[in-house]
Short mmCIF file of the C-alpha atoms (twelve columns), coordinates in Angstrom:
data_MODEL
# 
_entry.id   MODEL 
# 
loop_
_atom_site.group_PDB 
_atom_site.id 
_atom_site.type_symbol 
_atom_site.label_atom_id 
_atom_site.label_alt_id 
_atom_site.label_comp_id 
_atom_site.label_asym_id 
_atom_site.label_seq_id 
_atom_site.Cartn_x 
_atom_site.Cartn_y 
_atom_site.Cartn_z 
_atom_site.pdbx_PDB_model_num 
ATOM 1   C CA . THR A 1   12.066  -2.120  -7.733  1 
ATOM 2   C CA . LYS A 2   12.337  -0.214  -11.077 1 
ATOM 3   C CA . SER A 3   12.171  -3.715  -12.214 1 
ATOM 4   C CA . THR A 4   8.865   -4.664  -11.924 1 
ATOM 5   C CA . ILE A 5   6.799   -1.581  -12.691 1 
ATOM 6   C CA . GLY A 6   6.088   -0.039  -16.058 1 
ATOM 7   C CA . TYR A 7   5.078   4.013   -15.872 1 
ATOM 8   C CA . LEU A 8   3.419   6.202   -18.323 1 
ATOM 9   C CA . PRO A 9   2.761   9.503   -17.165 1 
ATOM 10  C CA . GLU A 10  0.942   11.766  -18.841 1 
ATOM 11  C CA . GLY A 11  3.863   13.766  -20.420 1 
ATOM 12  C CA . VAL A 12  6.780   11.393  -21.119 1 
ATOM 13  C CA . PRO A 13  9.854   12.872  -20.729 1 
ATOM 14  C CA . LEU A 14  11.078  11.937  -24.141 1 
ATOM 15  C CA . TYR A 15  14.702  13.155  -25.572 1 
ATOM 16  C CA . LEU A 16  13.372  14.473  -28.756 1 
ATOM 17  C CA . ASP A 17  16.925  14.491  -30.311 1 
ATOM 18  C CA . PHE A 18  17.141  10.822  -30.078 1 
ATOM 19  C CA . SER A 19  14.906  8.111   -32.332 1 
ATOM 20  C CA . PRO A 20  12.689  5.685   -31.182 1 
ATOM 21  C CA . TYR A 21  14.692  3.025   -31.313 1 
ATOM 22  C CA . LEU A 22  17.679  4.884   -29.617 1 
ATOM 23  C CA . TYR A 23  15.447  5.894   -26.878 1 
ATOM 24  C CA . LEU A 24  14.246  2.857   -26.177 1 
ATOM 25  C CA . ASP A 25  18.153  1.270   -26.567 1 
ATOM 26  C CA . TYR A 26  18.697  4.387   -23.437 1 
ATOM 27  C CA . VAL A 27  15.593  3.073   -21.574 1 
ATOM 28  C CA . CYS A 28  16.882  -1.293  -21.283 1 
ATOM 29  C CA . GLN A 29  20.627  0.572   -20.551 1 
ATOM 30  C CA . VAL A 30  18.952  2.377   -17.784 1 
ATOM 31  C CA . ARG A 31  16.692  -0.712  -16.773 1 
ATOM 32  C CA . GLU A 32  19.353  -3.299  -17.076 1 
ATOM 33  C CA . ILE A 33  17.484  -5.038  -19.590 1 
ATOM 34  C CA . LYS A 34  19.097  -8.182  -21.035 1 
ATOM 35  C CA . ASN A 35  18.363  -9.270  -24.556 1 
ATOM 36  C CA . SER A 36  17.168  -5.389  -25.276 1 
ATOM 37  C CA . LYS A 37  17.613  -5.772  -28.932 1 
ATOM 38  C CA . ASN A 38  14.870  -8.499  -28.782 1 
ATOM 39  C CA . ALA A 39  12.718  -6.236  -26.233 1 
ATOM 40  C CA . ILE A 40  12.739  -3.202  -28.500 1 
ATOM 41  C CA . LYS A 41  11.753  -4.915  -31.761 1 
ATOM 42  C CA . LYS A 42  8.944   -6.518  -29.672 1 
ATOM 43  C CA . VAL A 43  8.010   -3.507  -28.593 1 
ATOM 44  C CA . ILE A 44  8.159   -1.099  -31.668 1 
ATOM 45  C CA . SER A 45  6.542   -4.349  -33.571 1 
ATOM 46  C CA . ASP A 46  3.519   -4.156  -30.914 1 
ATOM 47  C CA . LEU A 47  2.974   -0.432  -31.230 1 
ATOM 48  C CA . GLN A 48  3.699   -0.397  -34.624 1 
ATOM 49  C CA . LEU A 49  6.604   1.755   -35.017 1 
ATOM 50  C CA . GLU A 50  8.771   -0.154  -37.037 1 
ATOM 51  C CA . ASP A 51  8.337   3.425   -39.735 1 
ATOM 52  C CA . VAL A 52  9.478   5.550   -37.508 1 
ATOM 53  C CA . LYS A 53  11.883  3.709   -35.425 1 
ATOM 54  C CA . ASP A 54  15.218  5.407   -36.356 1 
ATOM 55  C CA . VAL A 55  13.769  9.549   -37.419 1 
ATOM 56  C CA . PRO A 56  14.112  11.823  -34.437 1 
ATOM 57  C CA . ILE A 57  11.231  11.745  -31.840 1 
ATOM 58  C CA . GLU A 58  10.700  15.921  -32.315 1 
ATOM 59  C CA . THR A 59  9.574   15.218  -35.832 1 
ATOM 60  C CA . LEU A 60  6.878   12.612  -34.525 1 
ATOM 61  C CA . SER A 61  3.266   13.376  -34.460 1 
ATOM 62  C CA . LYS A 62  2.053   13.739  -30.017 1 
ATOM 63  C CA . GLY A 63  0.383   10.122  -31.307 1 
ATOM 64  C CA . PHE A 64  3.627   8.695   -32.599 1 
ATOM 65  C CA . LYS A 65  5.048   10.245  -28.895 1 
ATOM 66  C CA . ARG A 66  2.744   8.853   -27.089 1 
ATOM 67  C CA . ARG A 67  3.606   5.653   -28.502 1 
ATOM 68  C CA . VAL A 68  7.307   5.728   -27.816 1 
ATOM 69  C CA . GLY A 69  6.161   6.446   -24.282 1 
ATOM 70  C CA . ILE A 70  4.122   3.591   -24.039 1 
ATOM 71  C CA . ALA A 71  6.579   1.486   -25.726 1 
ATOM 72  C CA . GLN A 72  9.301   2.920   -22.858 1 
ATOM 73  C CA . ALA A 73  6.453   1.855   -20.237 1 
ATOM 74  C CA . LEU A 74  6.282   -2.054  -21.473 1 
ATOM 75  C CA . ILE A 75  9.368   -2.965  -22.772 1 
ATOM 76  C CA . HIS A 76  10.822  -4.629  -19.428 1 
ATOM 77  C CA . ASN A 77  7.430   -6.535  -19.365 1 
ATOM 78  C CA . PRO A 78  6.117   -4.783  -15.825 1 
ATOM 79  C CA . LYS A 79  4.288   -6.658  -13.085 1 
ATOM 80  C CA . LEU A 80  2.595   -3.318  -12.503 1 
ATOM 81  C CA . LEU A 81  2.120   -0.988  -14.659 1 
ATOM 82  C CA . ILE A 82  0.864   2.839   -13.764 1 
ATOM 83  C CA . LEU A 83  -0.729  4.701   -16.429 1 
ATOM 84  C CA . ASP A 84  -1.753  8.145   -16.682 1 
ATOM 85  C CA . GLU A 85  -3.895  9.379   -19.788 1 
ATOM 86  C CA . PRO A 86  -2.553  6.918   -21.374 1 
ATOM 87  C CA . THR A 87  -4.584  7.090   -24.834 1 
ATOM 88  C CA . SER A 88  -4.421  10.575  -25.386 1 
ATOM 89  C CA . GLY A 89  -3.428  11.651  -28.472 1 
ATOM 90  C CA . LEU A 90  -4.053  8.129   -29.826 1 
ATOM 91  C CA . ASP A 91  -6.272  7.293   -32.723 1 
ATOM 92  C CA . PRO A 92  -8.883  4.927   -31.946 1 
ATOM 93  C CA . PHE A 93  -6.855  1.966   -34.012 1 
ATOM 94  C CA . HIS A 94  -4.228  2.572   -31.414 1 
ATOM 95  C CA . GLN A 95  -6.290  2.885   -28.388 1 
ATOM 96  C CA . ARG A 96  -7.665  -0.507  -29.491 1 
ATOM 97  C CA . THR A 97  -4.161  -1.964  -30.085 1 
ATOM 98  C CA . PHE A 98  -3.264  -0.094  -26.731 1 
ATOM 99  C CA . PHE A 99  -6.160  -2.157  -24.906 1 
ATOM 100 C CA . GLU A 100 -5.455  -5.351  -26.427 1 
ATOM 101 C CA . ILE A 101 -1.469  -5.032  -24.985 1 
ATOM 102 C CA . VAL A 102 -3.001  -3.747  -21.892 1 
ATOM 103 C CA . LYS A 103 -5.589  -6.703  -21.542 1 
ATOM 104 C CA . GLU A 104 -2.882  -8.974  -22.424 1 
ATOM 105 C CA . PHE A 105 -0.266  -8.037  -19.419 1 
ATOM 106 C CA . ALA A 106 -3.247  -8.175  -16.921 1 
ATOM 107 C CA . ASN A 107 -4.074  -11.964 -18.117 1 
ATOM 108 C CA . ASN A 108 -0.555  -12.712 -17.098 1 
ATOM 109 C CA . GLY A 109 -0.958  -11.818 -13.849 1 
ATOM 110 C CA . ALA A 110 0.469   -7.939  -13.863 1 
ATOM 111 C CA . ALA A 111 -1.733  -5.138  -12.258 1 
ATOM 112 C CA . ILE A 112 -2.740  -2.177  -13.940 1 
ATOM 113 C CA . LEU A 113 -3.575  1.127   -12.166 1 
ATOM 114 C CA . LEU A 114 -5.052  3.702   -14.901 1 
ATOM 115 C CA . SER A 115 -5.910  6.788   -14.628 1 
ATOM 116 C CA . SER A 116 -8.795  8.538   -16.973 1 
ATOM 117 C CA . HIS A 117 -11.595 10.502  -17.295 1 
ATOM 118 C CA . ILE A 118 -13.035 8.413   -19.851 1 
ATOM 119 C CA . ILE A 119 -15.539 6.248   -18.474 1 
ATOM 120 C CA . SER A 120 -15.297 4.053   -21.516 1 
ATOM 121 C CA . GLU A 121 -11.515 3.575   -21.490 1 
ATOM 122 C CA . VAL A 122 -12.065 2.084   -17.605 1 
ATOM 123 C CA . GLU A 123 -15.001 -0.329  -18.267 1 
ATOM 124 C CA . LYS A 124 -12.515 -1.773  -21.221 1 
ATOM 125 C CA . VAL A 125 -10.029 -3.404  -18.354 1 
ATOM 126 C CA . ALA A 126 -11.248 -2.436  -15.012 1 
ATOM 127 C CA . ASP A 127 -11.846 -5.047  -12.507 1 
ATOM 128 C CA . SER A 128 -12.494 -2.353  -9.532  1 
ATOM 129 C CA . MET A 129 -12.581 1.361   -9.915  1 
ATOM 130 C CA . ALA A 130 -12.233 4.460   -7.567  1 
ATOM 131 C CA . VAL A 131 -13.613 7.750   -7.734  1 
ATOM 132 C CA . LEU A 132 -10.849 11.006  -6.453  1 
ATOM 133 C CA . ARG A 133 -12.480 14.499  -6.303  1 
ATOM 134 C CA . GLU A 134 -10.458 17.055  -4.905  1 
ATOM 135 C CA . GLY A 135 -7.583  14.591  -3.786  1 
ATOM 136 C CA . THR A 136 -10.402 12.146  -1.432  1 
ATOM 137 C CA . LYS A 137 -11.448 8.804   -2.614  1 
ATOM 138 C CA . VAL A 138 -15.254 9.668   -3.089  1 
ATOM 139 C CA . TYR A 139 -16.180 5.918   -4.373  1 
ATOM 140 C CA . ASP A 140 -14.019 2.834   -4.447  1 
ATOM 141 C CA . GLU A 141 -16.063 -0.319  -5.574  1 
ATOM 142 C CA . THR A 142 -16.031 -3.342  -8.365  1 
ATOM 143 C CA . TYR A 143 -16.297 -2.132  -11.843 1 
ATOM 144 C CA . GLU A 144 -19.790 -3.967  -12.369 1 
ATOM 145 C CA . THR A 145 -20.780 -2.485  -9.044  1 
ATOM 146 C CA . PHE A 146 -20.825 0.635   -10.505 1 
ATOM 147 C CA . SER A 147 -21.934 -0.942  -13.830 1 
ATOM 148 C CA . SER A 148 -25.606 -2.527  -11.820 1 
ATOM 149 C CA . ASN A 149 -26.104 0.711   -9.503  1 
ATOM 150 C CA . ALA A 150 -26.244 2.680   -13.125 1 
ATOM 151 C CA . ALA A 151 -28.356 0.138   -13.981 1 
ATOM 152 C CA . GLU A 152 -30.924 0.133   -11.089 1 
ATOM 153 C CA . GLN A 153 -31.140 4.164   -11.595 1 
ATOM 154 C CA . GLY A 154 -31.234 4.123   -15.409 1 
ATOM 155 C CA . GLU A 155 -28.217 5.872   -16.076 1 
ATOM 156 C CA . ASP A 156 -25.843 5.394   -18.644 1 
ATOM 157 C CA . LEU A 157 -22.141 4.849   -17.149 1 
ATOM 158 C CA . GLU A 158 -21.211 8.396   -17.946 1 
ATOM 159 C CA . ASP A 159 -23.724 9.735   -16.256 1 
ATOM 160 C CA . ALA A 160 -23.848 7.952   -13.491 1 
ATOM 161 C CA . PHE A 161 -19.545 8.712   -13.542 1 
ATOM 162 C CA . PHE A 162 -20.111 12.849  -13.401 1 
ATOM 163 C CA . LYS A 163 -22.854 12.422  -10.653 1 
ATOM 164 C CA . PHE A 164 -19.428 12.062  -8.237  1 
ATOM 165 C CA . TYR A 165 -18.881 15.665  -9.806  1 
ATOM 166 C CA . ASP A 166 -22.150 16.995  -9.343  1 
ATOM 167 C CA . ARG A 167 -23.153 17.743  -12.850 1 
# 
């Protein structure tokens, strides 16, 4: 159900004339989140949005907009996170913050489905990984198996990943 899933599409449909606070308040209303003021305060703090919480989203940088998108996916403490290219537009500091938050969700029992073309991102959070090529699954194993196989072949992880695409 919608109460257990947090979804971050590659292009989050933000209401650009809303402020981050107003947008997150709207998300809380749609999701029927109780104690929404505390939930909003927490994600704004976790994602360092305090300085921009009351300005129109349309004036924000790509990185700030991405953090607002992340906030809407996390605000209701979901048990399943579906994340499509989650760090696109984030600077290295906020990428690290994002992965710390995701690890905390995983440690608290949430399942994480992360779509990324960046193998170092997968490495940070994956227990298992699947590789799709032209819509067909061409690999589905534990991340440890993938890493071990690459090491046995004398390949770094990126080169092992690109072999799935004949590159």
